[in-house]
Coordinates of C-alpha atoms in Angstrom, one line a residue:
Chain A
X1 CA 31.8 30.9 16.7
X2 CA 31.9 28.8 19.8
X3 CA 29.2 30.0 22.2
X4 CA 27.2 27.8 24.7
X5 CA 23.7 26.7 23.6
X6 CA 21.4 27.5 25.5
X7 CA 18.2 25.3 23.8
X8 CA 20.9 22.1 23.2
X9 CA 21.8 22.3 26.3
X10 CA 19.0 22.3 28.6
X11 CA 17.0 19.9 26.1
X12 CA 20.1 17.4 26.2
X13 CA 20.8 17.4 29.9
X14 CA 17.6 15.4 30.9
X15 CA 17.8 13.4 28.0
X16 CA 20.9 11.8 28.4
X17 CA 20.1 11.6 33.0
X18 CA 17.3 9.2 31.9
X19 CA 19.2 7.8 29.2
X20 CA 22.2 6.9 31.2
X21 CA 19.5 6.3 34.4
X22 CA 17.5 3.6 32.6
X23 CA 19.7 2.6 29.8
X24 CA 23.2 2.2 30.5
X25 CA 22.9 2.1 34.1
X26 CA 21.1 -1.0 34.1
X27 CA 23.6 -2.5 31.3
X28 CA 26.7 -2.2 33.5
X29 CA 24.9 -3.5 36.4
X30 CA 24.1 -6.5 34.3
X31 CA 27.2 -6.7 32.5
X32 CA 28.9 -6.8 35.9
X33 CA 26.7 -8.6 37.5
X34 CA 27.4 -11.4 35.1
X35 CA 30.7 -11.6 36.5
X36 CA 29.8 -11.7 40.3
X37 CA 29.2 -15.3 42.3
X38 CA 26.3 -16.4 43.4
X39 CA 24.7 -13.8 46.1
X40 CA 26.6 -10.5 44.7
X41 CA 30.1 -12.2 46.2
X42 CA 33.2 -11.5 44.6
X43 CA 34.0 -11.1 40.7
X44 CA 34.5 -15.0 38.9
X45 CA 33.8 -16.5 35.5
X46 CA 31.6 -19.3 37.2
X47 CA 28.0 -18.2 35.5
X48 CA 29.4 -18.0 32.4
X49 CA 31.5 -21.6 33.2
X50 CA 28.5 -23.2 34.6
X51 CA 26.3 -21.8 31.2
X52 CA 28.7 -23.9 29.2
X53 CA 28.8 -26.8 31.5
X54 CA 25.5 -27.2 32.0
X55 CA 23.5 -29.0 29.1
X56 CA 20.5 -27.9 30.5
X57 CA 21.6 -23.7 29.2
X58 CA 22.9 -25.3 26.1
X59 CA 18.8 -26.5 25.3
X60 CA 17.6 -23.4 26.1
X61 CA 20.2 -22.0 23.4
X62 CA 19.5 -24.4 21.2
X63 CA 15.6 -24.4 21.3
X64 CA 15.5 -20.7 21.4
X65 CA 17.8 -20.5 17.9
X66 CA 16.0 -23.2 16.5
X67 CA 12.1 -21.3 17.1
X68 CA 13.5 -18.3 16.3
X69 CA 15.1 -19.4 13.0
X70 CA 11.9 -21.8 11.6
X71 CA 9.7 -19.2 12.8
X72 CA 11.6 -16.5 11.1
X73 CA 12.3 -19.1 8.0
X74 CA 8.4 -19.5 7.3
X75 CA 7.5 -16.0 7.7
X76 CA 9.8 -14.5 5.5
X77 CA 9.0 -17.0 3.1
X78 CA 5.2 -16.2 3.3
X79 CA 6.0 -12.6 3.2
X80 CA 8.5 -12.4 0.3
X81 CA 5.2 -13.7 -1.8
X82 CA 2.6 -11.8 0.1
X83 CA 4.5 -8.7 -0.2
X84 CA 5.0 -8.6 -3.5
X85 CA 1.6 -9.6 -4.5
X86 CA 0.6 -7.0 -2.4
X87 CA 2.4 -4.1 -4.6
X88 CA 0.6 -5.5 -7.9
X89 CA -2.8 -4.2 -6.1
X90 CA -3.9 -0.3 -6.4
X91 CA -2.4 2.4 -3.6
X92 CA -5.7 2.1 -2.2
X93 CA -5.7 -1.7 -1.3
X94 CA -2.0 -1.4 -0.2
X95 CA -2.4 1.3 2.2
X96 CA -5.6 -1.0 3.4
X97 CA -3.8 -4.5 3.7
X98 CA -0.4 -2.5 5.4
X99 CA -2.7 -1.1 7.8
X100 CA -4.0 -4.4 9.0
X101 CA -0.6 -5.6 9.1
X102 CA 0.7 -2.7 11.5
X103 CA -2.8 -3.3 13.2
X104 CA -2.0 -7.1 14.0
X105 CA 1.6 -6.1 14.3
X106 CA 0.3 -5.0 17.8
X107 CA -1.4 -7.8 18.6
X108 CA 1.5 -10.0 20.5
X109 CA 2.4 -11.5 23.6
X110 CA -0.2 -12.6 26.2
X111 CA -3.6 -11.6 23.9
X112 CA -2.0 -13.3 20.8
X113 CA -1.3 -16.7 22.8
X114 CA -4.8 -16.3 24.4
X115 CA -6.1 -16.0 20.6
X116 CA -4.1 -19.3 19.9
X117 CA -5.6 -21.3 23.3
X118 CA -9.2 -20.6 22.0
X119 CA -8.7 -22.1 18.5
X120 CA -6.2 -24.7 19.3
X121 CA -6.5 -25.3 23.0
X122 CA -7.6 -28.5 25.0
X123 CA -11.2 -27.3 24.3
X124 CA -10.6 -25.0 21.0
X125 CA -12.5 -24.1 18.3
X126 CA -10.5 -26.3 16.3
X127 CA -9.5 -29.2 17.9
X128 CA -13.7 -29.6 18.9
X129 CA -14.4 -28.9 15.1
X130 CA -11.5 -31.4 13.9
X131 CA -12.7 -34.1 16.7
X132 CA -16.3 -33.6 15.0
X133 CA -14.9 -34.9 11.9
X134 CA -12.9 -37.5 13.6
X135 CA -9.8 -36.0 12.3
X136 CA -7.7 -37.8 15.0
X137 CA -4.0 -36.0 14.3
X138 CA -5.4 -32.5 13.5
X139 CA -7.7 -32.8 17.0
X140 CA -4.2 -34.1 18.9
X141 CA -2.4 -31.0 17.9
X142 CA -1.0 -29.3 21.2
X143 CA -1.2 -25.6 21.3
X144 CA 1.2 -25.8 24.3
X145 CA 3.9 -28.1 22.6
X146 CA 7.0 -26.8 20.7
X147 CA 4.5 -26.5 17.3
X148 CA 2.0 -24.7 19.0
X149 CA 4.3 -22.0 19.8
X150 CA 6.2 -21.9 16.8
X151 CA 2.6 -21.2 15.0
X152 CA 2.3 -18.4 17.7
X153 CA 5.8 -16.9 16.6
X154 CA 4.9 -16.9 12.9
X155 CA 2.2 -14.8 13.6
X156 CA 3.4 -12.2 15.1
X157 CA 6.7 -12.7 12.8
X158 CA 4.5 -12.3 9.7
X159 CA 3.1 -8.7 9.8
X160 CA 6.8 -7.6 10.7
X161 CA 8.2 -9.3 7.6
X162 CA 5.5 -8.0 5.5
X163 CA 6.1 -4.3 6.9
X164 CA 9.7 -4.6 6.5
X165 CA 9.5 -5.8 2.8
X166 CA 7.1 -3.5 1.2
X167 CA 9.5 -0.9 0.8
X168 CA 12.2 -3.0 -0.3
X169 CA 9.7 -4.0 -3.4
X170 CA 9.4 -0.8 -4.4
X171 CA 13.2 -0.2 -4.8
X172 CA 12.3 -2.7 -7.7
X173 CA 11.1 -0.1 -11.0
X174 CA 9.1 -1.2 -13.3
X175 CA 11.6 0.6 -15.9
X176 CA 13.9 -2.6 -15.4
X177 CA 11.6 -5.0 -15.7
X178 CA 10.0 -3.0 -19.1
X179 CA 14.1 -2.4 -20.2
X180 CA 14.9 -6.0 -19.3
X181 CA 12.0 -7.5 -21.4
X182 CA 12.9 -5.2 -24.3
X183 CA 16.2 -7.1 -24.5
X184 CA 14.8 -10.6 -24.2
X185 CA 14.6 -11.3 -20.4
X186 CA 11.4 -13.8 -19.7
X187 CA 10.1 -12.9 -16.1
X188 CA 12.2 -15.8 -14.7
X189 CA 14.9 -14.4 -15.8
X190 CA 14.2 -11.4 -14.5
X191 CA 14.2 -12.2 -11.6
X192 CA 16.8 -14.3 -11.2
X193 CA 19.4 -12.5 -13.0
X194 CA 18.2 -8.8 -11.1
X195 CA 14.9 -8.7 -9.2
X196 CA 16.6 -11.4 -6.5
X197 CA 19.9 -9.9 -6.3
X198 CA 19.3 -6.6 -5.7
X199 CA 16.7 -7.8 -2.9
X200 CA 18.8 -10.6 -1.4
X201 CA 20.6 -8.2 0.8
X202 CA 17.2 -6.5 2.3
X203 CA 15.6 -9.5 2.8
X204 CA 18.9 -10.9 4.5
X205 CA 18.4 -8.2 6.9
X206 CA 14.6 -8.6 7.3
X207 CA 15.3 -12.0 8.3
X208 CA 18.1 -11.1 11.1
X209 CA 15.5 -8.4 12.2
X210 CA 13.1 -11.1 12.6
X211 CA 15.4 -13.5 14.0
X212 CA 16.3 -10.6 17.1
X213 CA 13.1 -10.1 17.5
X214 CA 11.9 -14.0 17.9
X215 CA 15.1 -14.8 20.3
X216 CA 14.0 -11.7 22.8
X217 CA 10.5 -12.7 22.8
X218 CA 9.0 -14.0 25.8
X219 CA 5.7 -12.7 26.5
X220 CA 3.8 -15.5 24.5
X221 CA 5.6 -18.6 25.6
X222 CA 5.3 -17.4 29.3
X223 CA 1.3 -17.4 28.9
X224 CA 1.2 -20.6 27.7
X225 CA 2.7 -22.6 29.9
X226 CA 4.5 -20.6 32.4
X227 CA 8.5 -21.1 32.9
X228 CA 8.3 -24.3 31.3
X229 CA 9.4 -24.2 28.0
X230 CA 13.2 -24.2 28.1
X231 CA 13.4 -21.1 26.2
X232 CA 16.3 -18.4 27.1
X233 CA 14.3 -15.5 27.8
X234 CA 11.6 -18.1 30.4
X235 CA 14.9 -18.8 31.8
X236 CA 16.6 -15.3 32.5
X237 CA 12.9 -14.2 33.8
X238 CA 12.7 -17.3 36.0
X239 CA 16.3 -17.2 37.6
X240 CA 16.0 -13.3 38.1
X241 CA 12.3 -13.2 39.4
X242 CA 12.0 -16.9 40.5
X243 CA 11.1 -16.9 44.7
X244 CA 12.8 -20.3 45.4
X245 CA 15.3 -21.0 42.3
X246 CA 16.4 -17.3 41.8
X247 CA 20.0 -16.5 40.9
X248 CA 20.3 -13.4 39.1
X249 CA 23.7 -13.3 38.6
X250 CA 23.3 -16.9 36.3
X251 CA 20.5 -15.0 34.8
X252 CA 22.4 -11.9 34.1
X253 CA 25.2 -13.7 32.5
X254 CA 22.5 -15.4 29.9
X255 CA 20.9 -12.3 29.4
X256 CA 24.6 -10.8 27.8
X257 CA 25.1 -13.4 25.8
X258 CA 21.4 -13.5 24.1
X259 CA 22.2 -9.3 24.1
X260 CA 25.3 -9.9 22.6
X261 CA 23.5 -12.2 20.0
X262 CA 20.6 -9.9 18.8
X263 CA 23.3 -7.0 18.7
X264 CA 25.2 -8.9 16.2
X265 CA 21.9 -9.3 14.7
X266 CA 21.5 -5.8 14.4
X267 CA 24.9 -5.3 12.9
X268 CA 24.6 -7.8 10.4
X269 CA 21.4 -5.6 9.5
X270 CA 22.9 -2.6 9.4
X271 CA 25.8 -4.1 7.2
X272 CA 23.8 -5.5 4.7
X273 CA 21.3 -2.1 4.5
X274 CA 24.2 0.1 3.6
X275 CA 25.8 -3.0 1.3
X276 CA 22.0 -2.3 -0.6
X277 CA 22.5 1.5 -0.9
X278 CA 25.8 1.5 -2.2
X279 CA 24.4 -0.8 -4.9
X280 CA 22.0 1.3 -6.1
X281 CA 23.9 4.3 -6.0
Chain B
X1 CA -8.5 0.5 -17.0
X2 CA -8.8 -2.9 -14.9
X3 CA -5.6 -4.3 -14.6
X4 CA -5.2 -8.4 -15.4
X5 CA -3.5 -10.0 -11.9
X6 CA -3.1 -13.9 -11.4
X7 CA -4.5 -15.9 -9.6
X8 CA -1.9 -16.8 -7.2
X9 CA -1.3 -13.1 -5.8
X10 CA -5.0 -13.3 -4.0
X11 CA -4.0 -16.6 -3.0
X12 CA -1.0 -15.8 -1.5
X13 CA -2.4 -12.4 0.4
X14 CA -5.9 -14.4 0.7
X15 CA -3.2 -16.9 3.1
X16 CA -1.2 -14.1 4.9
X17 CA -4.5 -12.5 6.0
X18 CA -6.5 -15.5 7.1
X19 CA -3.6 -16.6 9.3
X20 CA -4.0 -12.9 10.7
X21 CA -7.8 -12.3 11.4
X22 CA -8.9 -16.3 12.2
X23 CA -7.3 -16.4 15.8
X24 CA -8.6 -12.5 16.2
X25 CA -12.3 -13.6 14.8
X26 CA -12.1 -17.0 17.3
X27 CA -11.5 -14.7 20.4
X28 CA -14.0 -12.5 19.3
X29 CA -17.1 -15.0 19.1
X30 CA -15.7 -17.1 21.7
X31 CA -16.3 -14.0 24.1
X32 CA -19.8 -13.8 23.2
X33 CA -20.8 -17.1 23.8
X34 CA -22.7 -18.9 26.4
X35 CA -20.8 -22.5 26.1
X36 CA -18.6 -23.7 23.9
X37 CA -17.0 -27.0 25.1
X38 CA -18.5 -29.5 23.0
X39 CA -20.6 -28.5 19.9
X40 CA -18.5 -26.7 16.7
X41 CA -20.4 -24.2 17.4
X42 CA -21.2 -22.0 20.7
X43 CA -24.5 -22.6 22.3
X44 CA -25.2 -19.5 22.5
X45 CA -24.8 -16.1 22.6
X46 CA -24.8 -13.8 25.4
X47 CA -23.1 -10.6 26.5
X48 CA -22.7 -11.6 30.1
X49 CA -19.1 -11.9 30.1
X50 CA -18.4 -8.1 28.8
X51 CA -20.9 -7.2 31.6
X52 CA -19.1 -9.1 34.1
X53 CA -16.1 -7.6 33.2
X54 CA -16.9 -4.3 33.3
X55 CA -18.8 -4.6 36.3
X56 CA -15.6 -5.8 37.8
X57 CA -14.1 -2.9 39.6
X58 CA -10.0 -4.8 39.6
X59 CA -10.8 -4.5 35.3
X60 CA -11.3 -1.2 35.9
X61 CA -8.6 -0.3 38.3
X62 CA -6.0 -2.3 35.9
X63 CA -7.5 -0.8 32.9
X64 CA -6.5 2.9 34.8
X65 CA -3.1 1.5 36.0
X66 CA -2.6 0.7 32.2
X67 CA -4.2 4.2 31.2
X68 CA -1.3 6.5 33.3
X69 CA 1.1 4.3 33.0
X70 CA 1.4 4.5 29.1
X71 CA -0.1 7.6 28.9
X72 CA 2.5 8.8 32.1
X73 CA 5.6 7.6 29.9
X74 CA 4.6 9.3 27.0
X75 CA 4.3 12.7 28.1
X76 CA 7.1 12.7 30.0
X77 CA 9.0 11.0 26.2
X78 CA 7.7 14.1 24.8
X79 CA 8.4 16.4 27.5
X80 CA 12.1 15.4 27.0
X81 CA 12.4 14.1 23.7
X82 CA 10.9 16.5 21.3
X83 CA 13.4 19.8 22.4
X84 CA 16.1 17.0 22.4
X85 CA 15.8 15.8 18.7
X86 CA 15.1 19.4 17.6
X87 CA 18.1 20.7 19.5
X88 CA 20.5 17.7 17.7
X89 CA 18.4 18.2 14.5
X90 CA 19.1 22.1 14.0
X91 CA 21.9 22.8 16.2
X92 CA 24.1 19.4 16.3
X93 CA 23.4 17.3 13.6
X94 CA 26.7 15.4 14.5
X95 CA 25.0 13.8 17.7
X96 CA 22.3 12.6 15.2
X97 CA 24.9 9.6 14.8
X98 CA 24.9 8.8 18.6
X99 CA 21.0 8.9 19.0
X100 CA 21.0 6.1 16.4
X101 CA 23.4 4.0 17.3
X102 CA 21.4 4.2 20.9
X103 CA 18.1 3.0 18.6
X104 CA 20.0 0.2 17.3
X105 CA 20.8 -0.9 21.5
X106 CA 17.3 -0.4 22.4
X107 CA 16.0 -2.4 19.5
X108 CA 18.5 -5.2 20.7
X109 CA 18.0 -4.7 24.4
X110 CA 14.2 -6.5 25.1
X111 CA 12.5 -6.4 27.7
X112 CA 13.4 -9.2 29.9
X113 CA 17.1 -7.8 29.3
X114 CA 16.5 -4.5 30.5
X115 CA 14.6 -5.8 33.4
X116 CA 17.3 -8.0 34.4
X117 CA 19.9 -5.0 34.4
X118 CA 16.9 -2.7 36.4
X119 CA 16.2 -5.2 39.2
X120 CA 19.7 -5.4 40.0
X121 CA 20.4 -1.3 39.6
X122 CA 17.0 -0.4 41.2
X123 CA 15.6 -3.1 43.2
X124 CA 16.6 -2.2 46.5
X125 CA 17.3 1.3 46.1
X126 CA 14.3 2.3 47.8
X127 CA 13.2 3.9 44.2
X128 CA 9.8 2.7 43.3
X129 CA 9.7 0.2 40.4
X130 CA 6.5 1.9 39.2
X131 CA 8.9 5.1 38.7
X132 CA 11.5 2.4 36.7
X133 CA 9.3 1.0 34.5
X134 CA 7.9 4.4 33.3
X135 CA 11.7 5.3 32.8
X136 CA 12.1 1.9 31.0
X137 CA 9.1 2.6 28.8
X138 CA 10.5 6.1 28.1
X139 CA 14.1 4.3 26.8
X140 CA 11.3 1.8 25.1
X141 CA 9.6 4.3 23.1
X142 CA 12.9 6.4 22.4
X143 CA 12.7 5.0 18.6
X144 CA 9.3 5.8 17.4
X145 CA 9.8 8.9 19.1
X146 CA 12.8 9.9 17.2
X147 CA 11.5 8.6 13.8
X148 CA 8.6 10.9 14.2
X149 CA 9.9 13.7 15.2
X150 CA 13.1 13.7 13.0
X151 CA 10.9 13.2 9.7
X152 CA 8.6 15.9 10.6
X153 CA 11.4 18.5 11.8
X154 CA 13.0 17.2 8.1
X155 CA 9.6 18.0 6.7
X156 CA 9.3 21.2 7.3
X157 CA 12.7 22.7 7.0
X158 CA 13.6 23.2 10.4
X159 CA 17.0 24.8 10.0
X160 CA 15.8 27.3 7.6
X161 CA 12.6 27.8 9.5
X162 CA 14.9 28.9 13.0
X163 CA 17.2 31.3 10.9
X164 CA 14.7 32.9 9.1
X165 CA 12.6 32.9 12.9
X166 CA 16.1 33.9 14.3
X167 CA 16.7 36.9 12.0
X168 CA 13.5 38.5 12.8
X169 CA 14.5 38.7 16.1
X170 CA 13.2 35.6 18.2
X171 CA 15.1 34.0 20.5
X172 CA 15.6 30.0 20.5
X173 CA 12.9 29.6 23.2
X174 CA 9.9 31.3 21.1
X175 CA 11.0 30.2 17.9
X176 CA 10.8 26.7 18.8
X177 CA 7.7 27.0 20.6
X178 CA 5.7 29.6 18.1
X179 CA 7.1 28.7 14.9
X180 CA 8.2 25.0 15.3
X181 CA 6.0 23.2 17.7
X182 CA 2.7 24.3 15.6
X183 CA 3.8 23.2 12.8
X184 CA 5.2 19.5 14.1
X185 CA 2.2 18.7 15.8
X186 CA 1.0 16.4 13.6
X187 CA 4.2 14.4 13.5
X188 CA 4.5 14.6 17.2
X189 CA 0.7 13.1 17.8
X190 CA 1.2 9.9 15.9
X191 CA 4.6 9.1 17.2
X192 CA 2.8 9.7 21.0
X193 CA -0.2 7.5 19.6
X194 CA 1.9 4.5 18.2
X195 CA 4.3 4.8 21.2
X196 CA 0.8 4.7 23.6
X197 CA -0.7 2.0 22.3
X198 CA 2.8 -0.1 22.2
X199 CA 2.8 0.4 25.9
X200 CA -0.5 -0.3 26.4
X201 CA 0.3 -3.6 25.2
X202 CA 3.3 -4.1 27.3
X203 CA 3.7 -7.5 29.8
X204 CA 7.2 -7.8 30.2
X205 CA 8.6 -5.1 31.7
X206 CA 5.4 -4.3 34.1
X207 CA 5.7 -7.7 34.9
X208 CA 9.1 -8.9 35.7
X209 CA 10.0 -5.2 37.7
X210 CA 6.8 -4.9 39.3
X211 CA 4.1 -7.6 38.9
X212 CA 1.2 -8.1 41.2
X213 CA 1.6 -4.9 43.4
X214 CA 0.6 -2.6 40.2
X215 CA -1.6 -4.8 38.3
X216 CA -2.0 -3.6 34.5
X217 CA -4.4 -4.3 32.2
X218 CA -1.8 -7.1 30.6
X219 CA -0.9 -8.7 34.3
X220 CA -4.7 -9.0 34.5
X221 CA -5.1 -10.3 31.9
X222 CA -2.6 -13.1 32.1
X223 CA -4.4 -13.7 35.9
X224 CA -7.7 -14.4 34.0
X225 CA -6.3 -16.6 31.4
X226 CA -6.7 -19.8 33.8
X227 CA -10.0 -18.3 34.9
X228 CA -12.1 -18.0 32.9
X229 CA -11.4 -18.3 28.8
X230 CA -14.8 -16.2 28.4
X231 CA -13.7 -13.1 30.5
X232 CA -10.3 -13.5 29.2
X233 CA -11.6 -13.7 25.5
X234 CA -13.5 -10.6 26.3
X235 CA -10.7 -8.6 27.8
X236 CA -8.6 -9.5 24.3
X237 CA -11.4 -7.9 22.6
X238 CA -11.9 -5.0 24.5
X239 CA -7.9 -4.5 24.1
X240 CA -7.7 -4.9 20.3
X241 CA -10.7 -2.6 19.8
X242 CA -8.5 0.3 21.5
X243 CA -5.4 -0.9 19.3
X244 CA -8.1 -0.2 16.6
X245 CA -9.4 2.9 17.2
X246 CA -5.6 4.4 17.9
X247 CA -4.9 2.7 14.8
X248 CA -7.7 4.3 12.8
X249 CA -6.5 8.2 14.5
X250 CA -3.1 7.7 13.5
X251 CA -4.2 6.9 10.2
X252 CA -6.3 9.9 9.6
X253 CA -4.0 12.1 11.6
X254 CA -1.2 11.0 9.2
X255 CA -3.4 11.4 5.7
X256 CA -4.7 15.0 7.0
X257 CA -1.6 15.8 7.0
X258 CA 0.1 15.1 3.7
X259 CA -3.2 16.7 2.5
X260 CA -2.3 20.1 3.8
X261 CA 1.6 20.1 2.7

């Protein structure tokens, strides 16, 4: 039975136009502009030469894995205690406390680095209220150096975590902890011999989830101080947008290699989600 | 029966949530205070700063810009996605494959990628970026869109709903609009209200492709961050209140409905 459908047809058509219009259009014209000299001139490997020349590109590589990695480090830490803490509470409190996580979950970017400005700022909340105590290193802290913003990046890092580890908890049954106890297991054991290993994988993937989604951000660090931070994403939104310094094509060539990072992110996610279902199968 | 729980599991949720609500609480009394520069606490209270802002006709505008724009890419996500997903749900479950694997780009394409790739496609096209970022937003939105609507369809049988709709004589058309529109709705609604207030929220994009010439509530907002902290405070409010109240529909849009299946 091989007739036309009409309904998958006609529902498909525009969905792919503004796929291919805003998706995968703009892909190739990156991906080939990446390969183009300065001023849309001829094709060359110079941007992606002068990205591994110049030591400036390597910082902004390096910084960016570094914030992305402690930031993702901490939160997942925090979360993989929170979390399950979190399931020894009724339905009623857990539906309560994930709702303010996917409430604050929302709250990123330009509001959430305000937020951080008013407690920690020049003039903040905190640093007047740790200056009143004469709590000299506390009232020094910078919200617009390198800690600052990592503090920023946990927070918006932590509802995610939390979100993306409640379910994995309840993969963990109760009948294996009461079986496992039966047969002489302390709680330690428990979890070292089965809770952790049948969670490692999932929270291996939380964390490259996390990881993506710290090296693509760029909102946050931008309304702190600007383009200063040497950051990857500050620096592909300065050299594509920048008046006097633009050069889009150096830009586009760091913005494929970060995209080529967060999608082998994304695979090693994927992997290690299907690695947990065959487990448990 | 009042079950025994340590000590340390408050503690450690007790941590989680204080990191969470303190910088949310500081923006919220900071923006209804007088002066706050040198005492621990605020000299005073005032609502001045709310009634600047909303006597400040750019807020308004921006807050409007914000409005269609979200609101403009959502309908138009709908529109096209919802007959889409159906369509590959029911009649070509094989494409269901493809549509994630274009989830798992999005999610690793941010928005200062995208935007590079748009400004060089559409920059000088003569297109206007206001149209690209709404088409942006719709690729944006594609997977909360698809979640939604693929769990609801899911939910409620949708193959054996159009054969059984099919043998009684509808055609694909009516049966999709009578029989399995009504009865996604619900679904539909809170996928449109989470993918909203995501874009309400959105700076990149609206920023890199078109910036100052169609100022959003975000652009003004990072304009008024070296303005004044007190109107800028209030604007954070203001936003997070609307992240609430979506927050709070989706919610009982969400528990209404397991209640009736």
């Amino acid at each position: 039975m091989k007739r036309i459908n009409g309904m998958l047809l006609s529902s498909l058509l525009p969905f792919l136009l503004m796929v291919v219009l805003f998706l995968f259009v703009p892909l190739i014209f990156m991906i080939y502009g990446s390969f183009q000299a300065d001023g849309r001139t001829g094709l060359s490997l110079n941007q992606y030469a002068e990205i591994f020349r110049n030591a400036y590109y390597h910082q902004a590589f390096k910084n960016s894995i570094l914030i992305s990695f402690l930031s993702s480090l901490i939160a997942i830490l925090f979360a993989i205690f929170a979390t399950y803490s979190i399931t020894r509470f009724s339905k009623n409190t857990q539906n309560r406390v994930l709702i303010f996580a996917n409430l604050t979950s929302n709250f990123a970017g330009i509001p959430l680095a305000f937020a951080f400005i008013v407690l920690l700022g020049n003039s903040g909340l905190f640093t007047l209220l740790f200056k009143h105590f004469g709590w000299e290193t506390l009232s020094s802290f910078n919200v617009y150096s390198w800690s600052g913003l990592v503090l920023i990046y946990i927070y918006f890092q932590l509802p995610l975590a939390v979100m993306l580890l409640y379910p994995v908890y309840q993969g963990i049954q109760s009948q294996w902890k009461e079986a496992a106890s039966l047969l002489g297991a302390s709680p330690l054991q428990f979890w070292l011999r089965i809770g952790v290993p049948v969670i490692l994988p999932s929270i291996a993937g939380t964390f490259s989830i996390l990881f993506a989604n710290a090296m693509g951000a760029y909102a946050s660090a931008y309304a702190l101080t600007g383009s200063t931070y040497n950051l990857l994403t500050i620096r592909i939104g300065a050299l594509t947008t920048g008046d006097i310094f633009a050069k889009p094509e150096l830009g586009s060539a760091i913005a494929v290699l970060l995209g080529i990072t967060l999608v082998a992110a994304m695979l090693i996610n994927e992997w290690l989600t299907r690695k947990v279902r065959r487990d448990l199968s | 029966m009042k079950i025994k729980r340590p000590f340390y599991h408050y503690l450690t949720i007790g941590a989680v949530l204080l990191y969470l609500i303190v910088p949310l609480l500081g923006t919220l009394i900071y923006s209804f205070s007088t002066q706050w520069h040198k005492t621990i606490l605020p000299e005073g209270l005032t609502f001045h700063w709310y009634k600047e802002l909303f006597g400040d006709s750019v807020f308004l505008k921006a807050m409007g810009r914000s409005l269609i724009l979200s609101f403009g890419a959502t309908v138009l996500s709908l529109v096209i996605m919802v007959p889409t997903i159906f369509s590959i749900v029911v009649y070509a479950p094989r494409l269901e494959k493809f549509i994630q694997s274009l989830i798992v780009l999005t999610y690793a394409m941010p928005g200062v990628i995208i935007a590079v790739g748009l400004i060089r496609a559409y920059a000088n096209s003569g297109i206007s970026m206001v149209v690209v970022t709404v088409g942006a937003y719709f690729v944006g939105i594609l997977p909360y869109m698809y979640q939604g609507t693929r769990n609801s369809l899911r939910n409620i049988h949708a193959v054996s709903l159009m054969e059984a709709a099919e043998i009684l004589g509808a055609g694909q058309f009516t049966a999709f609009l009578k029989v399995i529109l009504p009865n996604i709705m619900t679904g539909i609604l809170v996928s449109s209200l989470l993918s909203f207030s995501i874009l309400f929220g959105e700076f990149v994009l609206v920023n890199l492709l078109v910036g100052g010439s169609f100022e959003t509530i975000q652009v003004f907002l990072y304009k008024k961050l070296n303005v004044s902290g007190h109107i800028a405070s209030a604007i954070v409010v203001c936003y997070f209140i609307l992240i609430c109240i979506l927050s709070v529909v989706i919610v009982k849009v969400t528990r209404s409905k397991k209640e009736t299946v």
